[in-house]
Coordinates of C-alpha atoms and ligand atoms in Angstrom, one line a residue:
X1 CA 0.2 0.0 0.3
X2 CA 2.0 3.0 -0.9
X3 CA 0.4 6.2 -1.3
X4 CA 1.7 8.5 -4.5
X5 CA 3.9 11.8 -4.2
X6 CA 0.8 13.3 -6.5
X7 CA -2.1 11.8 -4.0
X8 CA 0.3 13.3 -1.5
X9 CA 0.1 16.8 -3.3
X10 CA -3.7 16.4 -3.9
X11 CA -4.8 15.9 -0.4
X12 CA -2.1 19.4 0.6
X13 CA -3.9 21.0 -2.1
X14 CA -6.9 20.8 -1.2
X15 CA -6.3 21.1 3.1
X16 CA -4.3 24.4 1.6
X17 CA -7.1 25.7 -0.6
X18 CA -9.2 25.1 2.4
X19 CA -7.6 27.4 4.7
X20 CA -4.9 25.3 6.4
X21 CA -1.2 27.2 6.6
X22 CA 1.3 24.2 6.5
X23 CA 0.5 20.2 6.3
X24 CA 3.6 18.9 8.1
X25 CA 4.7 14.6 7.8
X26 CA 6.6 12.5 10.6
X27 CA 7.2 9.4 11.8
X28 CA 6.6 9.9 16.0
X29 CA 7.1 5.7 16.0
X30 CA 8.8 5.6 19.8
X31 CA 7.3 8.6 21.1
X32 CA 3.7 7.7 20.6
X33 CA 2.0 5.8 23.6
X34 CA 2.1 2.2 23.2
X35 CA -1.4 1.4 22.0
X36 CA -0.9 3.9 19.0
X37 CA 2.5 2.4 17.6
X38 CA 0.9 1.2 15.3
X39 CA 0.0 4.1 13.5
X40 CA 3.6 5.5 13.0
X41 CA 3.0 8.3 10.8
X42 CA 1.8 11.7 10.9
X43 CA 0.1 14.1 9.5
X44 CA -0.1 17.9 11.0
X45 CA -2.2 20.5 10.3
X46 CA -0.9 23.9 11.1
X47 CA -4.0 27.1 11.4
X48 CA -3.0 30.4 11.2
X49 CA -5.0 32.3 13.9
X50 CA -6.4 35.9 13.1
X51 CA -3.8 38.9 14.4
X52 CA -6.2 41.0 14.6
X53 CA -8.0 38.6 17.4
X54 CA -4.4 37.5 18.9
X55 CA -3.3 41.2 19.2
X56 CA -6.4 42.6 21.1
X57 CA -5.0 40.4 23.8
X58 CA -1.7 42.2 24.5
X59 CA -4.1 45.7 23.2
X60 CA -7.1 46.0 24.6
X61 CA -6.3 46.3 28.3
X62 CA -3.4 47.1 30.9
X63 CA -2.1 43.7 31.9
X64 CA -2.9 42.0 28.7
X65 CA -5.9 39.4 29.4
X66 CA -7.7 37.5 26.9
X67 CA -10.8 38.3 24.4
X68 CA -14.3 37.0 24.2
X69 CA -13.1 37.1 20.4
X70 CA -10.0 35.1 21.4
X71 CA -12.6 32.6 23.5
X72 CA -15.2 32.3 19.9
X73 CA -11.8 32.3 17.5
X74 CA -10.3 29.1 19.4
X75 CA -13.2 27.1 19.9
X76 CA -14.0 27.5 16.1
X77 CA -10.5 27.0 14.7
X78 CA -10.4 23.7 16.6
X79 CA -14.0 22.6 15.0
X80 CA -12.5 23.7 11.8
X81 CA -9.2 21.5 12.4
X82 CA -11.2 18.8 13.5
X83 CA -13.5 19.2 10.5
X84 CA -10.3 18.8 8.4
X85 CA -9.1 15.6 10.5
X86 CA -11.9 13.7 10.1
X87 CA -11.9 14.2 6.2
X88 CA -8.4 13.2 5.6
X89 CA -9.2 9.8 8.2
X90 CA -12.4 9.3 5.3
X91 CA -9.5 9.8 2.4
X92 CA -7.6 7.4 4.1
X93 CA -10.0 4.7 5.2
X94 CA -11.1 4.8 1.3
X95 CA -7.8 3.2 0.2
X96 CA -8.0 1.0 3.0
X97 CA -5.5 2.4 5.7
X98 CA -5.6 2.5 9.3
X99 CA -6.2 6.4 10.7
X100 CA -7.2 7.8 13.9
X101 CA -8.1 11.5 14.0
X102 CA -6.4 13.5 17.6
X103 CA -8.6 16.4 18.7
X104 CA -7.2 19.7 18.3
X105 CA -8.0 20.3 21.5
X106 CA -7.7 17.5 24.2
X107 CA -6.9 16.8 28.1
X108 CA -7.9 12.5 28.5
X109 CA -7.7 12.2 32.1
X110 CA -6.6 8.6 31.3
X111 CA -3.5 9.9 30.2
X112 CA -2.4 12.3 33.0
X113 CA -3.3 15.8 34.1
X114 CA -3.7 18.5 31.1
X115 CA -2.6 15.8 28.4
X116 CA -4.0 14.8 25.6
X117 CA -3.7 11.4 23.9
X118 CA -0.9 12.5 22.1
X119 CA 0.6 16.2 22.1
X120 CA 0.1 17.7 18.4
X121 CA 3.6 19.7 18.7
X122 CA 5.5 16.6 19.1
X123 CA 4.8 15.9 15.6
X124 CA 4.8 18.9 14.1
X125 CA 8.4 19.2 15.5
X126 CA 9.4 16.2 13.6
X127 CA 7.7 16.9 10.6
X128 CA 10.3 19.6 10.7
X129 CA 8.0 22.3 10.7
X130 CA 9.6 24.0 14.1
X131 CA 10.0 24.4 17.6
X132 CA 9.0 24.3 20.8
X133 CA 9.2 28.0 22.8
X134 CA 10.5 28.3 26.4
X135 CA 6.6 28.8 26.8
X136 CA 5.5 24.9 25.9
X137 CA 4.0 26.2 22.6
X138 CA 4.9 25.2 19.1
X139 CA 6.5 27.6 17.3
X140 CA 6.9 28.8 13.8
X141 CA 9.6 30.9 12.2
X142 CA 6.7 32.0 10.2
X143 CA 3.4 32.7 12.3
X144 CA 5.4 32.2 15.9
X145 CA 2.9 30.1 18.5
X146 CA -0.6 31.7 16.5
X147 CA -1.3 28.9 15.6
X148 CA -3.9 25.8 17.1
X149 CA -2.5 22.0 15.7
X150 CA -4.1 19.4 14.8
X151 CA -2.6 15.2 14.0
X152 CA -4.0 12.4 11.8
X153 CA -2.2 9.4 13.1
X154 CA -2.1 6.6 10.7
X155 CA -0.5 3.4 9.1
X156 CA -0.3 4.7 5.9
X157 CA 3.6 5.0 4.5
X158 CA 4.0 9.2 4.4
X159 CA 7.0 11.0 2.9
X160 CA 8.8 11.6 5.9
X161 CA 12.2 13.7 5.8
X162 CA 14.7 14.1 8.6
X163 CA 14.9 17.7 9.8
X164 CA 16.8 19.4 12.6
X165 CA 14.6 22.2 14.7
X166 CA 16.0 26.0 14.3
X167 CA 18.2 27.1 17.0
X168 CA 14.6 28.5 18.6
X169 CA 14.4 31.2 21.6
X170 CA 17.3 32.3 21.9
X171 CA 17.7 34.8 25.2
X172 CA 14.1 36.2 24.6
X173 CA 11.9 35.9 27.8
X174 CA 9.0 37.6 27.0
X175 CA 6.9 34.9 27.5
X176 CA 8.2 34.0 31.0
X177 CA 8.0 37.9 32.2
X178 CA 4.6 38.3 30.4
X179 CA 2.8 35.2 32.1
X180 CA 0.6 36.6 34.8
X181 CA 0.5 32.9 36.6
X182 CA 4.3 33.0 36.7
X183 CA 3.6 29.4 34.9
X184 CA 6.9 29.7 32.9
X185 CA 10.5 28.5 34.2
X186 CA 12.2 30.1 31.1
X187 CA 14.2 27.0 30.8
X188 CA 14.9 26.0 26.7
X189 CA 13.2 23.2 25.7
X190 CA 15.8 20.2 24.9
X191 CA 15.1 16.8 23.6
X192 CA 13.9 14.8 26.3
X193 CA 13.1 16.8 28.7
X194 CA 9.6 16.9 30.5
X195 CA 6.8 19.5 30.2
X196 CA 7.0 20.4 34.0
X197 CA 10.3 21.2 33.2
X198 CA 9.1 24.3 31.2
X199 CA 5.8 25.0 32.7
X200 CA 3.1 24.3 34.9
X201 CA -0.1 23.5 33.4
X202 CA -1.4 23.4 36.8
X203 CA -0.4 27.1 37.7
X204 CA -1.6 27.8 33.9
X205 CA -5.3 26.7 34.3
X206 CA -6.0 27.5 38.0
X207 CA -5.0 31.0 36.8
X208 CA -7.2 31.0 33.9
X209 CA -10.1 29.8 35.6
X210 CA -9.9 32.0 38.4
X211 CA -8.9 35.6 36.7
X212 CA -11.0 34.8 33.2
X213 CA -14.2 32.6 34.5
X214 CA -16.4 35.6 32.9
X215 CA -14.3 35.2 29.6
X216 CA -15.0 32.0 28.0
X217 CA -15.5 30.2 31.3
X218 CA -11.8 30.7 32.3
X219 CA -11.2 28.5 29.5
X220 CA -8.1 30.6 27.6
X221 CA -5.4 33.5 28.3
X222 CA -2.8 33.4 25.3
X223 CA -0.9 35.9 26.2
X224 CA 2.2 34.3 26.4
X225 CA 1.1 33.3 22.6
X226 CA 0.3 37.2 21.8
X227 CA 4.1 38.7 23.5
X228 CA 6.2 36.4 21.7
X229 CA 8.1 38.1 18.9
X230 CA 7.5 35.1 16.5
X231 CA 5.1 35.7 14.5
X232 CA 3.9 39.1 16.0
X233 CA 3.6 42.0 13.0
X234 CA 3.5 45.4 13.2
X235 CA 0.3 46.7 16.1
X236 CA -2.0 49.4 14.4
X237 CA -0.9 51.5 18.0
X238 CA 2.7 51.4 16.8
Ligands
SF4_1 S1 -2.0 30.9 28.9 FE1 -1.9 32.4 29.8 S2 -1.3 31.8 32.3 FE2 -1.3 29.8 31.2 S3 1.2 29.5 30.4 FE3 0.6 31.2 28.9 S4 0.5 33.6 29.9 FE4 0.6 31.9 31.3
SF4_2 S1 8.2 35.0 23.8 FE1 10.3 34.4 23.3 S2 10.5 32.9 25.2 FE2 8.8 32.5 24.7 S3 8.2 31.5 23.2 FE3 8.8 33.4 22.2 S4 10.6 33.3 21.4 FE4 10.6 31.9 23.2

């Protein structure tokens, strides 16, 4: 069973024409939980968030805070990405492959606190889309962390190329200083480090629930994303 390169290109062209910003291919292999190792390949979808909405997080209030527009955007983009991973899954199953769409936003108690079945950013980094920042967010050189990700795991052999991540954050500490929950440690990501080396998801979650309850039930914040210099273009107010 081999999906031909033209067929892959057609799939990718369709996704790009529908608004997906980037598509990546990787083989997460051993980084997958045991139960998913029979689906060793991954397709990563990147959706670029609206700059107008993300910029409001740092322009509409002092100190910065999330907005209702961001909460709505976050939910709409997750639903959009989930519709695209469903479509890819259907296309792969039609040609006899097995495929599993990983929800864009996930928190699955069985996998541990604040964890999903598989981290999208692991597949995105392996696909060469780029690095994990000090904020523990995936960071693209073009869009910064202003993206949402989704993944399809499959047994279909995909055209995977080995790439090295970019150097990353360097001396920047903007997200560390801006986080109102002091949840970001400031340590740089290194291969094999744990999420808790970079960031405390409980401190982040508790702050959001406490401080932003009136904005989308305290489910979003986004300050660390909005302040990152990568992907941040000149603001209208500057
Ligand atoms: S989402 Fe907000 S509270 Fe959570 S780490 Fe980022 S800046 Fe801190
Ligand atoms: S704000 Fe700076 S330290 Fe944080 S993720 Fe972006 S580049 Fe890295």
